[in-house]
Amino acid sequence: MNRHSPKNSVMSDAIKQHTAECFSKAADNYGKYAKVQTKAAALLFTKLRLSNRYILDLGAGPLLHHDILAARAADVVHMDLSHAMLMQGPNTTGRVCADMDALPFQSETFDAVFSNFAIQWSQSPAQLFTELARVCKSGGQVVLSSVLTGSLNEIAVAWQANDCETHVNHFLTLSALIGYAAEAGFDIGSAKQIALVDEYPDAKAAIQSIKHIGANKLQGSREKKGLMGRKAYRKVIDGYPITDSCAPVTYQVALLELFKR
């Protein structure tokens, strides 16, 4: 079936709505648990140009990076799918609640786009990169991070001990992201994949960390209804890989620097 069919469009809208709800519930505590995201952002800032007229903060969440971005641009627009996330930031800056796959901006608006741990939630990566190219000025810079395939492997292993399912989202590869970007009209300034690891005192805290950042939505899946029994939950906890008395959560992360042709 064509991915643009009405049936798939409705499914995509439902996934986006549920994703927004998950992140909205996590809005108050996101900054406390977004440790890996903070590490990725720091790496992106080393690439982002120091002087810009307009910057788009795509997937801005609770505006954690407002101060740094504001120091590098005359104006910053923070955009996110979750209204509750956007309400966490200062009232003096521009914010837009919208879908990244259909950016509500005029063409050639932004000198730069900053996007940290967000684009993996796109339901149409090809369309997303096309939209990014459209709203960027000629020569405009995009610096982004994205979760890649192979992430959250420890959580996948733990769940397989219970029901042989992974219970983690299916993410893209670095080569796929590069392909979408190039096809949309970007030159690749740099592209690399790194592993970023967060550590928790036990398996329960590690598993709950995903919910605390709003990333507990299984994209395109039909989640099982009903509460998990204690016996099943204990299997998951016991199956979690422990390293040096810690429960790690590993993210495979893409770091891309793009320039619009």
C-alpha positions as a Markdown table, in Angstrom:
| # | Residue | x | y | z |
|---|---|---|---|---|
| 1 | Met | 0.0 | 0.0 | 0.0 |
| 2 | Asn | 1.3 | 3.5 | -0.8 |
| 3 | Arg | 2.6 | 5.2 | 2.3 |
| 4 | His | 0.6 | 8.3 | 1.4 |
| 5 | Ser | -2.8 | 6.5 | 1.4 |
| 6 | Pro | -5.6 | 7.8 | 3.6 |
| 7 | Lys | -5.2 | 4.8 | 5.9 |
| 8 | Asn | -1.5 | 5.3 | 6.5 |
| 9 | Ser | -2.1 | 9.1 | 6.9 |
| 10 | Val | -4.6 | 8.4 | 9.7 |
| 11 | Met | -2.2 | 6.0 | 11.3 |
| 12 | Ser | 0.7 | 8.5 | 11.1 |
| 13 | Asp | -1.5 | 11.2 | 12.7 |
| 14 | Ala | -2.5 | 8.9 | 15.5 |
| 15 | Ile | 1.2 | 8.1 | 16.2 |
| 16 | Lys | 2.1 | 11.7 | 16.2 |
| 17 | Gln | -0.7 | 12.5 | 18.6 |
| 18 | His | 0.3 | 9.8 | 21.0 |
| 19 | Thr | 4.0 | 10.8 | 20.7 |
| 20 | Ala | 3.0 | 14.4 | 21.7 |
| 21 | Glu | 1.0 | 13.1 | 24.6 |
| 22 | Cys | 4.0 | 11.1 | 25.9 |
| 23 | Phe | 6.3 | 14.1 | 25.7 |
| 24 | Ser | 3.8 | 16.4 | 27.3 |
| 25 | Lys | 3.6 | 14.0 | 30.3 |
| 26 | Ala | 7.4 | 14.1 | 30.6 |
| 27 | Ala | 7.7 | 17.9 | 30.2 |
| 28 | Asp | 8.1 | 18.7 | 33.9 |
| 29 | Asn | 11.0 | 16.2 | 34.5 |
| 30 | Tyr | 12.6 | 16.1 | 31.0 |
| 31 | Gly | 15.6 | 18.3 | 31.9 |
| 32 | Lys | 16.4 | 16.2 | 35.0 |
| 33 | Tyr | 16.7 | 12.9 | 32.9 |
| 34 | Ala | 17.9 | 14.2 | 29.6 |
| 35 | Lys | 21.6 | 13.5 | 30.3 |
| 36 | Val | 22.6 | 11.8 | 27.1 |
| 37 | Gln | 20.7 | 14.5 | 25.2 |
| 38 | Thr | 22.7 | 17.2 | 26.9 |
| 39 | Lys | 25.9 | 15.4 | 25.9 |
| 40 | Ala | 24.8 | 15.3 | 22.2 |
| 41 | Ala | 23.8 | 19.0 | 22.3 |
| 42 | Ala | 27.2 | 20.0 | 23.5 |
| 43 | Leu | 28.8 | 18.3 | 20.5 |
| 44 | Leu | 26.4 | 20.0 | 18.2 |
| 45 | Phe | 27.3 | 23.4 | 19.6 |
| 46 | Thr | 30.9 | 22.9 | 18.5 |
| 47 | Lys | 29.6 | 22.8 | 14.9 |
| 48 | Leu | 27.0 | 25.6 | 15.0 |
| 49 | Arg | 28.0 | 28.9 | 13.5 |
| 50 | Leu | 28.4 | 31.7 | 16.0 |
| 51 | Ser | 26.5 | 34.4 | 14.1 |
| 52 | Asn | 23.1 | 34.0 | 12.5 |
| 53 | Arg | 20.0 | 36.1 | 11.8 |
| 54 | Tyr | 17.4 | 33.4 | 12.4 |
| 55 | Ile | 17.8 | 30.0 | 14.0 |
| 56 | Leu | 15.2 | 27.3 | 14.2 |
| 57 | Asp | 15.4 | 25.0 | 17.3 |
| 58 | Leu | 13.6 | 22.0 | 15.9 |
| 59 | Gly | 12.2 | 19.6 | 18.5 |
| 60 | Ala | 13.0 | 22.1 | 21.1 |
| 61 | Gly | 11.4 | 20.3 | 24.1 |
| 62 | Pro | 11.5 | 22.4 | 27.2 |
| 63 | Leu | 13.8 | 25.0 | 25.6 |
| 64 | Leu | 16.9 | 23.7 | 27.4 |
| 65 | His | 19.2 | 25.3 | 24.9 |
| 66 | His | 17.6 | 28.7 | 24.6 |
| 67 | Asp | 20.4 | 30.7 | 26.2 |
| 68 | Ile | 23.1 | 29.2 | 24.0 |
| 69 | Leu | 21.1 | 29.5 | 20.8 |
| 70 | Ala | 20.0 | 33.1 | 21.6 |
| 71 | Ala | 23.7 | 34.1 | 22.0 |
| 72 | Arg | 24.3 | 32.9 | 18.4 |
| 73 | Ala | 21.3 | 34.5 | 16.6 |
| 74 | Ala | 19.3 | 37.7 | 16.6 |
| 75 | Asp | 16.1 | 35.6 | 16.7 |
| 76 | Val | 15.4 | 32.0 | 17.7 |
| 77 | Val | 12.2 | 30.1 | 17.0 |
| 78 | His | 11.6 | 27.1 | 19.2 |
| 79 | Met | 9.4 | 24.4 | 17.6 |
| 80 | Asp | 8.0 | 21.2 | 19.1 |
| 81 | Leu | 5.1 | 18.8 | 18.7 |
| 82 | Ser | 4.3 | 19.1 | 22.4 |
| 83 | His | 2.7 | 22.3 | 23.7 |
| 84 | Ala | 3.5 | 21.3 | 27.3 |
| 85 | Met | 7.2 | 21.1 | 26.5 |
| 86 | Leu | 7.2 | 24.5 | 24.9 |
| 87 | Met | 5.5 | 26.1 | 28.0 |
| 88 | Gln | 8.6 | 25.2 | 30.1 |
| 89 | Gly | 10.8 | 27.9 | 28.5 |
| 90 | Pro | 11.0 | 31.7 | 28.9 |
| 91 | Asn | 8.1 | 33.7 | 27.7 |
| 92 | Thr | 10.2 | 36.2 | 25.9 |
| 93 | Thr | 11.1 | 33.9 | 22.9 |
| 94 | Gly | 9.3 | 32.7 | 19.9 |
| 95 | Arg | 7.7 | 29.2 | 20.0 |
| 96 | Val | 5.6 | 27.2 | 17.6 |
| 97 | Cys | 3.7 | 24.0 | 18.3 |
| 98 | Ala | 3.8 | 22.1 | 15.0 |
| 99 | Asp | 4.7 | 18.9 | 13.1 |
| 100 | Met | 8.3 | 18.7 | 11.9 |
| 101 | Asp | 7.2 | 16.9 | 8.7 |
| 102 | Ala | 5.2 | 20.0 | 7.6 |
| 103 | Leu | 7.1 | 23.0 | 8.8 |
| 104 | Pro | 4.8 | 26.1 | 9.1 |
| 105 | Phe | 7.4 | 28.6 | 7.8 |
| 106 | Gln | 8.1 | 30.5 | 4.6 |
| 107 | Ser | 10.8 | 29.2 | 2.3 |
| 108 | Glu | 14.4 | 30.4 | 2.8 |
| 109 | Thr | 13.7 | 31.8 | 6.3 |
| 110 | Phe | 16.5 | 30.4 | 8.5 |
| 111 | Asp | 20.2 | 30.8 | 8.5 |
| 112 | Ala | 20.6 | 27.7 | 10.7 |
| 113 | Val | 18.6 | 24.8 | 12.1 |
| 114 | Phe | 19.5 | 23.2 | 15.4 |
| 115 | Ser | 17.9 | 19.8 | 16.2 |
| 116 | Asn | 18.9 | 17.6 | 19.1 |
| 117 | Phe | 17.4 | 14.1 | 19.6 |
| 118 | Ala | 14.2 | 14.9 | 17.7 |
| 119 | Ile | 14.1 | 13.9 | 14.1 |
| 120 | Gln | 13.9 | 10.2 | 14.9 |
| 121 | Trp | 10.2 | 10.8 | 15.6 |
| 122 | Ser | 9.5 | 11.9 | 12.1 |
| 123 | Gln | 7.0 | 9.7 | 10.3 |
| 124 | Ser | 8.5 | 10.7 | 6.9 |
| 125 | Pro | 12.2 | 11.4 | 7.0 |
| 126 | Ala | 12.4 | 12.1 | 3.3 |
| 127 | Gln | 9.7 | 14.8 | 3.6 |
| 128 | Leu | 11.4 | 16.1 | 6.8 |
| 129 | Phe | 14.7 | 16.7 | 5.0 |
| 130 | Thr | 12.9 | 18.3 | 2.0 |
| 131 | Glu | 11.1 | 20.6 | 4.4 |
| 132 | Leu | 14.4 | 21.5 | 6.1 |
| 133 | Ala | 16.0 | 22.4 | 2.8 |
| 134 | Arg | 12.9 | 24.5 | 1.9 |
| 135 | Val | 13.0 | 26.7 | 5.0 |
| 136 | Cys | 16.8 | 27.1 | 5.0 |
| 137 | Lys | 18.5 | 30.0 | 3.1 |
| 138 | Ser | 21.0 | 29.1 | 0.5 |
| 139 | Gly | 24.2 | 28.1 | 2.3 |
| 140 | Gly | 22.1 | 27.6 | 5.5 |
| 141 | Gln | 23.5 | 25.3 | 8.1 |
| 142 | Val | 21.7 | 22.4 | 9.8 |
| 143 | Val | 23.3 | 20.6 | 12.8 |
| 144 | Leu | 21.4 | 17.7 | 14.2 |
| 145 | Ser | 21.6 | 14.6 | 16.3 |
| 146 | Ser | 19.3 | 11.6 | 15.9 |
| 147 | Val | 18.9 | 8.2 | 17.6 |
| 148 | Leu | 20.0 | 5.4 | 15.3 |
| 149 | Thr | 19.4 | 1.7 | 15.0 |
| 150 | Gly | 21.0 | -0.3 | 17.7 |
| 151 | Ser | 20.0 | 2.1 | 20.5 |
| 152 | Leu | 18.5 | 0.9 | 23.8 |
| 153 | Asn | 19.9 | -2.5 | 23.2 |
| 154 | Glu | 19.9 | -3.3 | 26.9 |
| 155 | Ile | 16.2 | -2.6 | 27.2 |
| 156 | Ala | 15.6 | -4.8 | 24.2 |
| 157 | Val | 17.5 | -7.6 | 25.8 |
| 158 | Ala | 15.6 | -7.3 | 29.0 |
| 159 | Trp | 12.2 | -7.4 | 27.4 |
| 160 | Gln | 13.2 | -10.4 | 25.3 |
| 161 | Ala | 13.6 | -12.4 | 28.5 |
| 162 | Asn | 9.9 | -12.0 | 29.0 |
| 163 | Asp | 8.2 | -12.2 | 25.6 |
| 164 | Cys | 10.8 | -12.4 | 22.8 |
| 165 | Glu | 9.9 | -8.9 | 21.6 |
| 166 | Thr | 12.3 | -5.9 | 21.6 |
| 167 | His | 9.9 | -3.2 | 22.9 |
| 168 | Val | 12.1 | -0.5 | 21.5 |
| 169 | Asn | 11.5 | 1.7 | 18.5 |
| 170 | His | 12.9 | 1.0 | 15.1 |
| 171 | Phe | 15.4 | 3.7 | 14.2 |
| 172 | Leu | 17.2 | 4.6 | 11.0 |
| 173 | Thr | 20.8 | 4.0 | 10.1 |
| 174 | Leu | 23.4 | 6.8 | 9.6 |
| 175 | Ser | 23.7 | 6.0 | 5.9 |
| 176 | Ala | 19.9 | 6.3 | 5.5 |
| 177 | Leu | 19.9 | 9.8 | 7.1 |
| 178 | Ile | 22.8 | 10.8 | 4.9 |
| 179 | Gly | 20.9 | 9.6 | 1.9 |
| 180 | Tyr | 17.8 | 11.6 | 2.8 |
| 181 | Ala | 19.8 | 14.7 | 3.4 |
| 182 | Ala | 21.7 | 14.5 | 0.1 |
| 183 | Glu | 18.6 | 13.8 | -1.9 |
| 184 | Ala | 16.9 | 16.8 | -0.3 |
| 185 | Gly | 19.6 | 19.2 | -1.5 |
| 186 | Phe | 22.2 | 19.3 | 1.3 |
| 187 | Asp | 25.9 | 18.9 | 1.2 |
| 188 | Ile | 27.3 | 16.8 | 4.0 |
| 189 | Gly | 29.8 | 18.8 | 6.1 |
| 190 | Ser | 30.3 | 16.0 | 8.5 |
| 191 | Ala | 28.6 | 12.8 | 9.6 |
| 192 | Lys | 29.5 | 10.4 | 12.4 |
| 193 | Gln | 28.0 | 7.9 | 14.7 |
| 194 | Ile | 28.8 | 7.7 | 18.3 |
| 195 | Ala | 27.6 | 5.7 | 21.3 |
| 196 | Leu | 26.4 | 7.8 | 24.3 |
| 197 | Val | 25.8 | 5.9 | 27.5 |
| 198 | Asp | 23.7 | 6.8 | 30.6 |
| 199 | Glu | 24.0 | 4.8 | 33.8 |
| 200 | Tyr | 21.5 | 4.0 | 36.5 |
| 201 | Pro | 21.7 | 2.3 | 39.8 |
| 202 | Asp | 19.4 | -0.6 | 38.8 |
| 203 | Ala | 17.4 | -2.0 | 36.0 |
| 204 | Lys | 14.1 | -0.5 | 37.1 |
| 205 | Ala | 15.6 | 3.0 | 37.1 |
| 206 | Ala | 17.1 | 2.4 | 33.6 |
| 207 | Ile | 13.8 | 1.2 | 32.2 |
| 208 | Gln | 11.8 | 4.1 | 33.7 |
| 209 | Ser | 14.3 | 6.6 | 32.4 |
| 210 | Ile | 12.8 | 6.1 | 28.9 |
| 211 | Lys | 9.4 | 7.1 | 30.2 |
| 212 | His | 10.8 | 10.1 | 32.1 |
| 213 | Ile | 12.0 | 11.7 | 28.8 |
| 214 | Gly | 8.8 | 10.8 | 26.9 |
| 215 | Ala | 10.4 | 8.3 | 24.6 |
| 216 | Asn | 8.2 | 5.3 | 25.7 |
| 217 | Lys | 6.2 | 5.2 | 22.5 |
| 218 | Leu | 6.6 | 2.2 | 20.2 |
| 219 | Gln | 6.3 | 3.7 | 16.8 |
| 220 | Gly | 3.9 | 1.9 | 14.5 |
| 221 | Ser | 3.2 | -0.8 | 17.0 |
| 222 | Arg | 0.1 | -2.0 | 18.7 |
| 223 | Glu | 1.0 | -1.9 | 22.4 |
| 224 | Lys | -0.4 | -4.6 | 24.6 |
| 225 | Lys | -3.2 | -3.5 | 26.9 |
| 226 | Gly | -3.4 | -4.2 | 30.5 |
| 227 | Leu | -0.9 | -4.2 | 33.4 |
| 228 | Met | 2.1 | -6.4 | 33.4 |
| 229 | Gly | 2.0 | -9.0 | 36.1 |
| 230 | Arg | 4.7 | -9.0 | 38.8 |
| 231 | Lys | 6.2 | -12.3 | 37.6 |
| 232 | Ala | 6.6 | -11.0 | 34.0 |
| 233 | Tyr | 8.0 | -7.7 | 35.2 |
| 234 | Arg | 10.5 | -9.5 | 37.4 |
| 235 | Lys | 11.7 | -11.4 | 34.3 |
| 236 | Val | 12.3 | -8.1 | 32.6 |
| 237 | Ile | 14.3 | -6.7 | 35.5 |
| 238 | Asp | 16.3 | -9.9 | 36.0 |
| 239 | Gly | 17.1 | -10.0 | 32.3 |
| 240 | Tyr | 18.6 | -6.5 | 32.2 |
| 241 | Pro | 22.3 | -6.5 | 31.4 |
| 242 | Ile | 24.3 | -5.1 | 34.4 |
| 243 | Thr | 27.8 | -3.7 | 33.9 |
| 244 | Asp | 30.1 | -2.8 | 36.8 |
| 245 | Ser | 27.1 | -2.7 | 39.2 |
| 246 | Cys | 25.3 | -0.2 | 37.0 |
| 247 | Ala | 22.4 | -0.5 | 34.5 |
| 248 | Pro | 23.5 | 1.2 | 31.3 |
| 249 | Val | 21.3 | 2.7 | 28.7 |
| 250 | Thr | 23.1 | 3.0 | 25.4 |
| 251 | Tyr | 22.1 | 5.3 | 22.5 |
| 252 | Gln | 23.7 | 5.1 | 19.1 |
| 253 | Val | 23.6 | 8.7 | 17.9 |
| 254 | Ala | 24.1 | 10.4 | 14.6 |
| 255 | Leu | 25.8 | 13.8 | 14.5 |
| 256 | Leu | 25.3 | 15.6 | 11.2 |
| 257 | Glu | 26.4 | 19.0 | 9.9 |
| 258 | Leu | 24.6 | 19.9 | 6.6 |
| 259 | Phe | 24.7 | 22.8 | 4.3 |
| 260 | Lys | 22.0 | 23.7 | 1.8 |
| 261 | Arg | 23.3 | 23.8 | -1.7 |
